[in-house]
Coordinates of C-alpha atoms in Angstrom, one line a residue:
Chain S
M427 CA 18.8 -43.4 36.3
A428 CA 16.9 -41.0 33.8
P429 CA 17.5 -37.4 34.1
I430 CA 15.2 -35.3 35.9
R431 CA 12.6 -33.4 33.6
L432 CA 12.5 -30.0 34.5
A433 CA 10.1 -27.0 33.6
I434 CA 11.3 -23.5 34.4
V435 CA 8.4 -21.2 35.2
G436 CA 9.2 -17.6 34.7
L437 CA 11.7 -16.7 31.5
G438 CA 13.0 -13.4 33.0
K439 CA 16.6 -12.0 33.6
I440 CA 17.5 -14.4 36.3
A441 CA 16.4 -17.3 34.3
R442 CA 18.2 -16.2 31.0
D443 CA 21.6 -14.8 33.1
Q444 CA 22.1 -18.0 35.2
H445 CA 19.3 -20.7 35.0
L446 CA 19.4 -21.8 31.5
G447 CA 23.2 -22.0 31.6
A448 CA 23.5 -23.8 34.9
I449 CA 20.8 -26.4 34.3
E450 CA 22.9 -26.9 30.7
A451 CA 26.0 -27.7 32.6
T452 CA 24.8 -30.3 35.6
D453 CA 24.4 -33.8 35.3
G454 CA 21.1 -35.5 36.0
I455 CA 18.6 -32.9 35.0
E456 CA 17.1 -31.3 31.6
L457 CA 15.0 -28.5 30.4
V458 CA 11.8 -29.9 28.7
A459 CA 9.5 -26.9 29.1
V460 CA 8.9 -23.5 29.9
A461 CA 6.0 -21.3 31.2
S462 CA 6.5 -17.6 30.8
R463 CA 3.8 -14.7 29.9
H464 CA 5.9 -13.2 27.4
A465 CA 8.7 -15.3 26.2
R466 CA 9.3 -18.6 24.2
L467 CA 12.4 -20.6 24.2
D468 CA 13.7 -22.9 21.3
G469 CA 13.9 -26.5 21.3
V470 CA 11.7 -26.9 24.3
A471 CA 7.7 -26.9 25.1
C472 CA 6.4 -23.3 25.6
F473 CA 3.4 -22.3 27.6
H474 CA 1.8 -19.3 28.7
E475 CA 1.1 -20.4 32.6
I476 CA 2.1 -23.1 34.7
G477 CA -1.5 -24.4 34.5
D478 CA -1.4 -24.9 30.8
L479 CA 2.0 -26.9 31.4
L480 CA 0.5 -28.7 34.1
D481 CA -2.7 -29.9 31.9
S482 CA -0.6 -30.4 28.8
D483 CA 0.7 -34.0 28.0
V484 CA 4.2 -32.5 28.3
E485 CA 5.9 -34.9 31.1
I486 CA 7.9 -33.3 33.4
D487 CA 9.1 -34.3 37.2
A488 CA 10.0 -31.0 38.6
V489 CA 9.7 -27.0 38.3
S490 CA 12.0 -24.3 38.9
L491 CA 10.1 -21.0 39.9
C492 CA 11.8 -18.0 38.6
T493 CA 9.3 -15.8 38.5
P494 CA 9.3 -12.5 41.4
P495 CA 8.0 -13.7 44.7
Q496 CA 4.3 -11.9 44.5
G497 CA 2.1 -14.5 43.4
R498 CA 4.6 -17.5 43.5
F499 CA 2.7 -19.4 46.0
S500 CA -0.2 -20.2 43.7
Q501 CA 2.3 -21.6 41.2
A502 CA 4.1 -23.4 43.8
K503 CA 1.3 -24.9 45.1
A504 CA -0.3 -25.7 41.9
A505 CA 3.4 -27.5 41.2
L506 CA 3.0 -29.7 44.4
D507 CA -0.7 -30.4 44.0
A508 CA 0.3 -32.2 40.9
G509 CA 3.2 -34.1 42.2
K510 CA 6.3 -32.1 40.6
H511 CA 9.6 -31.5 42.7
V512 CA 9.8 -27.5 43.5
M513 CA 12.8 -25.4 43.4
L514 CA 12.2 -22.2 44.4
E515 CA 14.2 -18.8 43.6
K516 CA 15.3 -16.5 46.2
P517 CA 13.3 -14.7 48.3
P518 CA 10.9 -18.1 48.1
G519 CA 7.6 -15.9 48.8
A520 CA 5.8 -12.5 49.6
T521 CA 5.0 -13.9 52.7
L522 CA 6.5 -16.2 55.4
S523 CA 3.0 -18.1 55.8
E524 CA 2.7 -18.9 52.2
V525 CA 6.5 -20.7 52.5
Y526 CA 5.6 -22.2 55.7
A527 CA 2.5 -23.8 53.9
L528 CA 4.4 -24.7 50.8
E529 CA 6.9 -26.6 53.1
A530 CA 3.6 -28.4 55.2
L531 CA 2.4 -29.4 51.7
A532 CA 5.4 -30.7 50.1
R533 CA 6.2 -32.8 53.2
R534 CA 2.8 -34.5 53.3
K535 CA 3.4 -35.1 49.5
G536 CA 6.9 -36.5 50.0
L537 CA 8.1 -34.0 47.4
T538 CA 11.4 -32.4 47.3
L539 CA 11.1 -28.4 47.9
F540 CA 14.5 -26.4 47.6
S541 CA 14.2 -22.9 48.9
T542 CA 17.5 -21.5 47.4
W543 CA 19.7 -18.9 48.4
H544 CA 22.4 -18.5 45.5
S545 CA 24.7 -16.6 47.6
R546 CA 25.1 -19.8 49.9
A547 CA 26.4 -21.7 47.2
A548 CA 29.5 -19.2 46.6
A549 CA 33.1 -20.9 46.9
A550 CA 33.6 -19.2 50.3
V551 CA 30.9 -19.6 52.2
E552 CA 31.4 -23.4 53.5
P553 CA 35.2 -22.6 54.4
A554 CA 34.4 -19.4 56.2
R555 CA 31.6 -21.9 58.0
A556 CA 34.1 -24.5 58.8
L557 CA 36.8 -21.5 60.0
L558 CA 34.4 -20.1 62.2
A559 CA 33.3 -23.2 64.0
K560 CA 36.7 -22.9 65.4
R561 CA 37.1 -19.2 66.4
K562 CA 35.5 -17.2 69.0
I563 CA 33.8 -14.5 67.3
R564 CA 33.8 -10.8 68.3
S565 CA 31.4 -8.8 66.0
V566 CA 30.3 -9.3 62.2
A567 CA 30.0 -6.1 59.7
V568 CA 27.9 -6.5 56.7
E569 CA 28.0 -4.0 53.8
W570 CA 26.1 -4.7 50.8
K571 CA 25.9 -1.8 48.5
E572 CA 25.5 -1.8 45.0
D573 CA 23.7 0.1 41.8
V574 CA 20.2 -1.1 41.5
R575 CA 19.9 1.0 38.1
H576 CA 22.9 -1.6 36.4
W577 CA 21.6 -5.0 38.5
H578 CA 17.9 -4.4 38.3
P579 CA 17.2 -2.2 35.1
G580 CA 13.3 -1.3 34.8
Q581 CA 12.2 -4.4 37.4
A582 CA 9.1 -2.7 38.4
W583 CA 8.4 -5.6 40.9
I584 CA 10.8 -5.3 42.8
W585 CA 9.5 -1.7 44.1
E586 CA 6.5 -3.0 44.5
P587 CA 5.2 -5.0 47.9
G588 CA 6.7 -8.3 48.1
G589 CA 9.6 -7.4 46.1
L590 CA 11.5 -6.1 49.0
G591 CA 13.5 -3.4 47.4
V592 CA 17.2 -3.5 48.5
F593 CA 16.6 -6.7 50.8
D594 CA 16.4 -8.2 47.4
P595 CA 20.4 -8.4 47.4
G596 CA 20.4 -7.6 51.1
I597 CA 18.8 -11.1 51.7
N598 CA 21.6 -12.6 49.9
A599 CA 24.0 -11.2 52.6
L600 CA 21.5 -12.5 55.5
S601 CA 21.8 -16.3 53.6
I602 CA 25.2 -16.1 53.8
V603 CA 25.6 -14.8 57.6
T604 CA 23.0 -17.4 58.9
R605 CA 24.7 -20.1 57.2
I606 CA 28.4 -19.1 58.7
L607 CA 27.6 -17.7 62.1
P608 CA 27.8 -20.6 64.9
E609 CA 25.0 -19.0 66.4
E610 CA 21.6 -17.5 65.9
F611 CA 21.1 -13.9 65.7
H612 CA 17.9 -11.4 66.1
L613 CA 17.4 -7.9 65.3
T614 CA 17.2 -5.2 67.8
R615 CA 17.0 -1.9 65.3
S616 CA 16.2 -1.5 61.9
E617 CA 16.2 2.0 59.8
L618 CA 14.6 2.1 56.4
T619 CA 15.2 4.4 53.5
F620 CA 12.2 4.5 51.2
P621 CA 12.1 6.7 48.3
A622 CA 9.0 9.3 48.1
N623 CA 7.6 7.4 45.5
R624 CA 8.3 3.6 46.0
A625 CA 6.7 1.1 48.0
A626 CA 10.2 -0.6 48.9
P627 CA 13.4 0.4 50.6
I628 CA 16.3 1.9 48.7
A629 CA 18.5 1.3 51.9
A630 CA 18.8 -0.3 55.4
S631 CA 20.6 -0.1 58.5
L632 CA 20.4 -3.0 60.7
V633 CA 21.9 -4.0 64.2
F634 CA 21.5 -7.9 65.4
E635 CA 22.7 -9.3 68.4
T636 CA 23.7 -13.2 68.2
D637 CA 21.9 -15.3 71.2
G638 CA 25.0 -14.9 72.7
G639 CA 25.3 -11.2 72.7
V640 CA 27.9 -11.0 69.8
P641 CA 27.0 -7.6 67.6
V642 CA 26.1 -8.1 64.1
S643 CA 25.8 -5.1 61.9
A644 CA 24.2 -4.6 58.2
E645 CA 24.2 -1.7 55.9
F646 CA 22.5 -2.2 52.7
D647 CA 22.4 0.4 49.9
W648 CA 21.2 0.2 46.1
R649 CA 22.6 3.8 45.5
Q650 CA 26.0 2.8 45.0
T651 CA 27.8 3.8 41.9
G652 CA 31.4 2.9 40.5
P653 CA 32.8 0.0 42.6
Q654 CA 30.3 -2.3 44.3
T655 CA 30.8 -3.8 47.7
W656 CA 29.4 -7.3 49.0
D657 CA 31.7 -8.2 51.9
I658 CA 31.4 -9.6 55.1
R659 CA 34.0 -9.2 57.9
V660 CA 33.9 -11.3 61.1
E661 CA 36.5 -10.3 63.5
T662 CA 37.4 -13.4 65.8
D663 CA 39.9 -13.8 68.5
E664 CA 42.3 -15.0 66.1
G665 CA 41.9 -12.3 63.5
S666 CA 39.6 -11.8 60.8
V667 CA 37.6 -13.7 58.4
V668 CA 36.5 -11.4 55.2
L669 CA 34.0 -12.6 52.4
T670 CA 34.1 -10.3 49.6
H671 CA 32.6 -10.0 46.3
G672 CA 29.2 -11.9 47.4
G673 CA 31.1 -14.8 49.2
S674 CA 33.3 -15.7 46.1
R675 CA 36.6 -14.5 47.9
L676 CA 37.7 -15.5 51.5
F677 CA 40.1 -13.2 53.3
V678 CA 42.0 -14.7 56.4
N679 CA 43.8 -12.3 58.5
G680 CA 44.3 -10.4 55.2
E681 CA 45.7 -13.2 53.2
S682 CA 43.6 -14.3 50.4
V683 CA 43.1 -17.7 50.6
I684 CA 39.7 -18.6 48.1
V685 CA 39.5 -16.5 44.7
E686 CA 36.9 -18.5 42.7
E687 CA 34.6 -17.7 39.4
D688 CA 30.8 -18.1 40.0
K689 CA 29.5 -21.3 40.0
E690 CA 26.5 -20.6 42.3
Y691 CA 23.9 -21.6 40.1
R692 CA 25.8 -24.8 38.9
N693 CA 26.0 -25.7 42.7
L694 CA 22.2 -25.0 43.2
Y695 CA 21.0 -27.4 40.4
R696 CA 23.9 -30.1 41.7
D697 CA 21.9 -29.8 45.0
F698 CA 18.8 -30.1 43.7
V699 CA 19.3 -33.4 41.8
A700 CA 20.8 -34.5 44.8
L701 CA 17.6 -33.5 47.0
V702 CA 15.3 -35.2 44.5
M703 CA 17.2 -38.3 44.4
K704 CA 17.1 -38.4 48.1
G705 CA 13.3 -37.4 48.2
A706 CA 14.7 -34.9 50.6
I707 CA 13.2 -31.2 51.4
D708 CA 15.9 -28.1 52.0
T709 CA 13.6 -25.3 53.4
D710 CA 15.9 -22.8 55.6
F711 CA 13.6 -19.5 55.6
S712 CA 15.5 -17.8 58.4
P713 CA 16.7 -15.1 55.7
L714 CA 13.2 -14.4 54.7
V715 CA 12.6 -14.2 58.5
H716 CA 15.1 -11.7 59.2
V717 CA 13.7 -9.3 56.5
A718 CA 10.1 -9.7 57.8
D719 CA 11.7 -8.5 60.9
A720 CA 13.2 -5.8 59.6
F721 CA 9.9 -4.8 58.3
M722 CA 8.3 -5.1 61.4
L723 CA 10.8 -3.3 63.5
G724 CA 11.9 -0.8 61.1
R725 CA 11.5 3.0 61.4
R726 CA 10.8 4.6 58.1
I727 CA 13.4 7.4 56.8
Q728 CA 12.0 9.2 53.6
T729 CA 14.3 10.2 51.0
A730 CA 14.2 11.7 47.4
A731 CA 11.9 10.1 44.7
F732 CA 13.6 7.1 42.7
E733 CA 13.3 7.1 39.0
D734 CA 15.0 4.2 37.1
Chain N
M579 CA 2.3 -30.1 95.2
A580 CA 3.4 -26.8 96.1
P581 CA 2.3 -23.5 94.3
I582 CA 4.3 -22.4 91.8
R583 CA 6.3 -19.3 92.9
L584 CA 5.8 -16.6 90.4
A585 CA 7.5 -13.0 89.7
I586 CA 6.2 -10.6 87.5
V587 CA 8.2 -8.6 85.5
G588 CA 6.6 -4.9 84.4
L589 CA 4.0 -4.1 86.5
G590 CA 2.0 -1.8 84.1
K591 CA -1.4 -1.5 82.9
I592 CA -2.0 -5.0 81.6
A593 CA -0.1 -6.5 84.6
R594 CA -2.8 -4.1 87.1
D595 CA -5.7 -4.7 85.0
Q596 CA -5.4 -8.5 84.4
H597 CA -2.6 -10.2 85.8
L598 CA -3.0 -9.8 89.3
G599 CA -6.6 -10.8 89.7
A600 CA -5.6 -13.7 87.6
I601 CA -2.9 -15.1 89.8
E602 CA -5.1 -14.2 92.5
A603 CA -8.0 -16.3 91.7
T604 CA -5.8 -19.3 90.0
D605 CA -5.0 -22.7 92.2
G606 CA -1.6 -23.6 91.9
I607 CA 0.2 -20.5 91.4
E608 CA 1.1 -17.4 94.0
L609 CA 2.8 -14.3 93.3
V610 CA 6.0 -14.0 95.7
A611 CA 7.9 -11.0 93.5
V612 CA 7.5 -8.2 91.1
A613 CA 10.5 -6.5 89.0
S614 CA 9.5 -3.3 87.8
R615 CA 11.6 0.2 86.9
H616 CA 8.9 2.4 88.7
A617 CA 6.6 0.5 90.5
R618 CA 6.3 -1.4 93.9
L619 CA 3.5 -3.9 95.2
D620 CA 3.0 -4.4 98.7
G621 CA 3.2 -8.0 100.1
V622 CA 5.7 -9.2 98.1
A623 CA 9.7 -8.9 97.0
C624 CA 10.5 -6.1 95.0
F625 CA 12.8 -5.4 92.6
H626 CA 14.0 -2.7 89.6
E627 CA 15.2 -5.4 87.2
I628 CA 14.8 -8.9 86.3
G629 CA 18.4 -9.3 87.0
D630 CA 18.5 -8.1 90.3
L631 CA 15.4 -10.7 91.0
L632 CA 17.3 -13.3 89.8
D633 CA 20.4 -12.7 91.6
S634 CA 18.4 -12.2 94.9
D635 CA 17.8 -15.0 97.1
V636 CA 14.0 -14.6 96.5
E637 CA 13.0 -18.0 95.3
I638 CA 11.0 -18.4 92.4
D639 CA 9.9 -20.8 89.9
A640 CA 8.8 -19.3 87.0
V641 CA 8.2 -15.2 85.9
S642 CA 5.0 -13.8 83.5
L643 CA 6.6 -11.1 81.5
C644 CA 4.3 -8.3 81.3
T645 CA 6.9 -5.5 79.9
P646 CA 6.3 -4.0 76.1
P647 CA 7.6 -6.4 73.6
Q648 CA 11.0 -4.3 72.7
G649 CA 13.4 -5.4 74.9
R650 CA 11.5 -8.7 76.6
F651 CA 13.9 -11.0 74.9
S652 CA 16.8 -10.4 77.0
Q653 CA 14.5 -10.7 80.0
A654 CA 13.0 -13.8 78.6
K655 CA 16.4 -15.5 78.0
A656 CA 17.8 -14.2 81.6
A657 CA 14.9 -16.2 83.1
L658 CA 15.4 -19.4 80.9
D659 CA 18.8 -19.0 81.6
A660 CA 18.4 -19.2 85.3
G661 CA 16.3 -22.4 84.9
K662 CA 13.1 -20.4 85.3
H663 CA 9.4 -21.0 83.5
V664 CA 8.4 -18.1 81.3
M665 CA 5.1 -16.9 80.6
L666 CA 5.0 -14.4 77.7
E667 CA 2.1 -11.5 77.1
K668 CA 1.2 -10.8 73.7
P669 CA 2.9 -10.0 71.2
P670 CA 5.9 -12.7 72.4
G671 CA 8.7 -10.4 71.3
A672 CA 9.6 -7.9 68.9
T673 CA 10.6 -10.1 66.0
L674 CA 10.3 -13.5 65.1
S675 CA 13.8 -14.4 65.3
E676 CA 14.1 -13.6 68.8
V677 CA 10.7 -16.0 69.8
Y678 CA 12.2 -18.6 67.9
A679 CA 15.4 -18.4 70.0
L680 CA 13.5 -18.8 72.7
E681 CA 11.4 -21.8 72.1
A682 CA 14.8 -23.5 71.0
L683 CA 16.4 -22.2 74.5
A684 CA 13.4 -23.4 76.6
R685 CA 13.5 -27.0 74.6
R686 CA 17.3 -27.2 75.2
K687 CA 16.8 -26.4 79.0
G688 CA 13.3 -28.7 79.4
L689 CA 11.6 -25.9 80.7
T690 CA 8.0 -24.3 80.1
L691 CA 7.5 -21.7 77.7
F692 CA 3.9 -20.2 77.3
S693 CA 3.6 -18.0 74.4
T694 CA 0.0 -16.6 75.4
W695 CA -2.8 -15.2 73.3
H696 CA -5.2 -13.8 75.8
S697 CA -8.2 -13.5 73.1
R698 CA -7.7 -17.2 72.6
A699 CA -8.9 -17.9 75.9
A700 CA -12.5 -16.1 75.4
A701 CA -15.5 -18.1 75.8
A702 CA -16.7 -18.4 71.9
V703 CA -13.2 -19.4 70.8
E704 CA -13.4 -23.5 71.3
P705 CA -16.9 -23.4 70.5
A706 CA -16.5 -21.5 67.3
R707 CA -13.4 -24.1 66.1
A708 CA -15.3 -27.0 66.9
L709 CA -18.2 -25.6 65.2
L710 CA -16.4 -24.5 62.1
A711 CA -14.4 -27.9 61.8
K712 CA -17.8 -29.6 60.6
R713 CA -18.6 -26.7 58.2
K714 CA -17.7 -25.7 54.8
I715 CA -16.5 -22.3 55.3
R716 CA -16.9 -19.8 52.5
S717 CA -15.5 -16.5 53.8
V718 CA -14.3 -14.9 57.0
A719 CA -14.0 -11.0 57.4
V720 CA -12.8 -9.5 60.6
E721 CA -13.4 -6.0 61.8
W722 CA -11.4 -5.1 65.0
K723 CA -12.1 -1.4 65.7
E724 CA -11.3 0.6 69.0
D725 CA -10.5 3.8 70.5
V726 CA -6.5 4.0 70.8
R727 CA -7.0 7.1 73.1
H728 CA -9.1 4.9 75.5
W729 CA -7.3 1.9 75.6
H730 CA -3.6 2.7 75.3
P731 CA -3.5 6.3 77.0
G732 CA 0.2 7.4 76.9
Q733 CA 1.7 4.6 75.9
A734 CA 4.4 5.5 73.7
W735 CA 6.0 2.4 73.4
I736 CA 3.0 1.2 71.3
W737 CA 3.7 3.6 68.7
E738 CA 7.6 2.8 68.3
P739 CA 9.1 0.4 66.3
G740 CA 8.0 -3.1 67.7
G741 CA 5.0 -1.7 69.2
L742 CA 3.4 -2.4 66.3
G743 CA 0.5 0.3 66.4
V744 CA -3.0 -1.2 65.8
F745 CA -1.7 -4.7 65.8
D746 CA -1.3 -4.4 69.3
P747 CA -5.0 -5.3 69.2
G748 CA -5.1 -6.1 65.9
I749 CA -3.2 -9.5 66.6
N750 CA -5.7 -10.8 69.1
A751 CA -8.3 -11.0 66.2
L752 CA -5.3 -12.9 64.0
S753 CA -5.1 -15.2 67.2
I754 CA -8.8 -16.1 67.0
V755 CA -8.8 -16.7 63.5
T756 CA -5.7 -18.7 63.4
R757 CA -7.5 -21.0 66.3
I758 CA -11.0 -21.4 64.8
L759 CA -10.3 -22.0 61.2
P760 CA -9.6 -25.2 59.8
E761 CA -6.9 -24.3 57.5
E762 CA -4.2 -22.3 57.4
F763 CA -4.1 -18.5 55.2
H764 CA -1.7 -16.3 54.2
L765 CA -1.6 -12.9 53.1
T766 CA -2.0 -11.5 49.8
R767 CA -2.7 -7.6 50.4
S768 CA -1.6 -5.2 53.0
E769 CA -2.3 -1.4 53.1
L770 CA -1.2 0.1 56.4
T771 CA -2.3 3.8 57.5
F772 CA 0.7 5.6 59.6
P773 CA 0.2 8.9 61.1
A774 CA 2.6 11.4 59.9
N775 CA 4.3 11.6 63.2
R776 CA 4.5 7.8 64.2
A777 CA 6.5 4.7 63.6
A778 CA 3.5 2.1 64.0
P779 CA 0.5 2.1 61.8
I780 CA -3.3 3.4 63.1
A781 CA -4.6 1.6 60.5
A782 CA -4.4 -2.0 58.4
S783 CA -6.4 -3.1 55.5
L784 CA -5.7 -6.9 54.9
V785 CA -6.8 -9.6 52.3
F786 CA -5.8 -13.2 53.1
E787 CA -6.4 -16.4 51.5
T788 CA -6.7 -20.1 53.0
D789 CA -4.3 -22.7 51.5
G790 CA -7.7 -23.9 49.9
G791 CA -8.5 -20.6 48.4
V792 CA -11.0 -19.0 50.9
P793 CA -10.9 -15.4 51.1
V794 CA -10.1 -13.9 54.6
S795 CA -10.1 -10.1 55.1
A796 CA -9.5 -8.1 58.2
E797 CA -9.7 -4.3 59.0
F798 CA -8.3 -2.7 61.9
D799 CA -8.6 0.2 63.1
W800 CA -7.6 2.6 66.2
R801 CA -9.7 5.7 65.4
Q802 CA -13.2 4.3 66.3
T803 CA -15.1 6.3 68.7
G804 CA -18.1 5.6 70.3
P805 CA -19.2 2.0 70.3
Q806 CA -16.3 -0.5 69.6
T807 CA -16.3 -3.5 67.3
W808 CA -14.2 -6.5 67.9
D809 CA -16.3 -9.1 65.7
I810 CA -15.3 -12.3 63.1
R811 CA -17.8 -13.2 60.8
V812 CA -17.5 -16.7 59.1
E813 CA -20.1 -17.6 56.6
T814 CA -20.5 -21.0 56.2
D815 CA -22.4 -23.2 53.8
E816 CA -24.6 -23.8 56.7
G817 CA -25.0 -20.2 57.6
S818 CA -23.3 -17.8 59.9
V819 CA -20.8 -18.4 62.7
V820 CA -20.2 -14.6 64.7
L821 CA -18.0 -13.9 67.3
T822 CA -18.4 -10.5 69.0
H823 CA -17.0 -8.7 72.0
G824 CA -13.5 -10.0 71.0
G825 CA -14.9 -13.6 71.2
S826 CA -16.4 -14.0 74.3
R827 CA -20.2 -13.8 72.5
L828 CA -21.1 -16.4 69.7
F829 CA -24.0 -16.4 67.3
V830 CA -24.6 -19.3 65.2
N831 CA -27.2 -18.5 62.3
G832 CA -28.0 -15.1 64.1
E833 CA -28.9 -17.0 67.4
S834 CA -27.1 -15.8 70.4
V835 CA -25.4 -19.5 71.5
I836 CA -22.7 -18.1 74.1
V837 CA -22.3 -14.6 76.3
E838 CA -19.9 -15.0 79.2
E839 CA -18.0 -12.6 80.9
D840 CA -14.8 -12.4 80.5
K841 CA -12.5 -15.2 81.9
E842 CA -9.6 -14.9 79.5
Y843 CA -6.6 -14.3 81.8
R844 CA -8.0 -16.7 84.6
N845 CA -7.8 -19.0 81.9
L846 CA -4.3 -18.4 80.6
Y847 CA -3.0 -18.9 84.2
R848 CA -4.9 -22.2 84.8
D849 CA -3.0 -22.9 81.3
F850 CA 0.3 -21.8 82.6
V851 CA -0.1 -24.2 85.7
A852 CA -0.6 -27.1 83.5
L853 CA 2.0 -26.5 81.2
V854 CA 4.4 -26.3 84.0
M855 CA 2.8 -29.8 85.8
K856 CA 3.3 -31.2 82.5
G857 CA 6.7 -29.7 81.7
A858 CA 5.4 -28.6 78.2
I859 CA 5.8 -25.7 75.9
D860 CA 2.7 -24.1 73.9
T861 CA 4.4 -21.6 71.4
D862 CA 2.2 -20.8 68.5
F863 CA 3.8 -17.7 66.8
S864 CA 1.5 -17.7 63.9
P865 CA -0.5 -14.5 64.8
L866 CA 3.4 -12.7 64.8
V867 CA 4.3 -14.3 61.5
H868 CA 1.2 -12.7 60.1
V869 CA 1.6 -9.6 61.3
A870 CA 5.3 -9.3 60.3
D871 CA 3.9 -10.7 56.8
A872 CA 1.7 -7.6 56.8
F873 CA 4.9 -5.4 57.5
M874 CA 6.8 -6.8 54.6
L875 CA 4.0 -7.1 52.3
G876 CA 2.5 -3.6 53.1
R877 CA 1.5 -0.7 51.4
R878 CA 2.0 2.5 53.3
I879 CA -0.5 5.1 53.2
Q880 CA 0.2 8.3 55.2
T881 CA -2.3 10.1 57.3
A882 CA -2.7 13.1 59.8
A883 CA -0.4 13.2 62.7
F884 CA -1.7 11.7 65.9
E885 CA -1.6 13.3 69.0
D886 CA -2.6 11.5 72.4

């Protein structure tokens, strides 16, 4: 079968840091075009807007959207309307209503829509899920603390409504927890800390419980300098199950079980190729549902202005 | 068939103003018990908590939850776990995750779960829906402005996280719009005005568009004294379709077509009886999805402190 002819829309930091290399390393898919307002890429057809690309005679089968979530709906809709499969960076959109609409549209058109969660593709996630399915869980504690200045230098959109602030990394943790726990959970308390000069939170303190009553806590903070923390600690009746380094390392009862280099985006593109081959959809929006809940139920705390 | 034996949980303002009379006026259902922390009702079994009621030898088939949305999940779950049908006041819960979980639980147990939207039961809603299905819609403008001091005197919960503030009435408008428009819509801009001393907004200015690109605007405000406004104006290719008075009056091209007294809650209990008879579920959470989106995408504006 001929490889999937892919276009990337949005050639920013995440596309260059992760997508280009992962596409290159994945069988069954090849990059043939880019749509970017400011950037160009040698060796492929370049356009300013997805509309120009779709109107052109460059033939593509699929698009991968790497633009910020605000405004992504119209790009995804244009691609689906034109009969193209769509892969969405996380978060899949700026609102739940729009991502539900995209899912319905993809189903009507018989196209693949893949709402990706790159942290779910980390090495320790599926082993942790298998392990936890066999244990009785007592508590879950998430600590996701990083330095926004290091990871999101000058990304103004992330502080705007729809950019989600500290939930941009925090949703990665939620994408892992929603995958590894055998039960659903829901929020019971949310405190959101906003810099005085920003529309999005810089920290969040969340309390959930599973439908069966197990406590789940999450602390997200963007003000951590020095060592960074992306840990999920699950206490069970047979000891602890701990994911660190964003899900790439697994410790069971204190013992290191998995240490793997990052292959998240290669796994995502491998999965996208498989979904397109099968004509399937993969749209679990539950991490974004939890984020929307955190805003709706959130108590606001104001803190000092933040400058990049 | 014997009437459904119903318990009301939460005997506050909405239960007394609306539910008791509507149950009395509806065939096929009778009130046999009440659970309320502070209030009692003559002629029926009274309990402090739903747990006491479910543990007692008072036999019930269904519960109607009239408590504030925060904390309603555990009540609804207890009722469903005990095999009782459940009717939820609006909003159906404090988070989306919890109402999705309740829906899944009701399906697993084969019980009726009815997420009510009383404004959808207003007289003009179904006629407007039928009319709009045949017209081309150009724009929709919602104006929902009322005096919180008159309608929610001393209701502290409504200003707390999960109480939704001005979205408590605003969600009524959204429940009508999601019903009468033939297309889905999604939020593109949200401005939320918070009193300096409150955790919930006192006003909201929202811009949506339908999946087909029709503009939908909504202005919610709780600071309106004098005449109150609960209007939805739809401009179409064949003139205007206007619902006023919360959906009880309909004007088509300026001409009054429907004027009806309020029967919303009688319609809801009639529908609940029918759902229980059929063993069916009615859970359209889309109005709450739009509210969650409005918080997630909301830009905050601070205004003067509000005192009751």
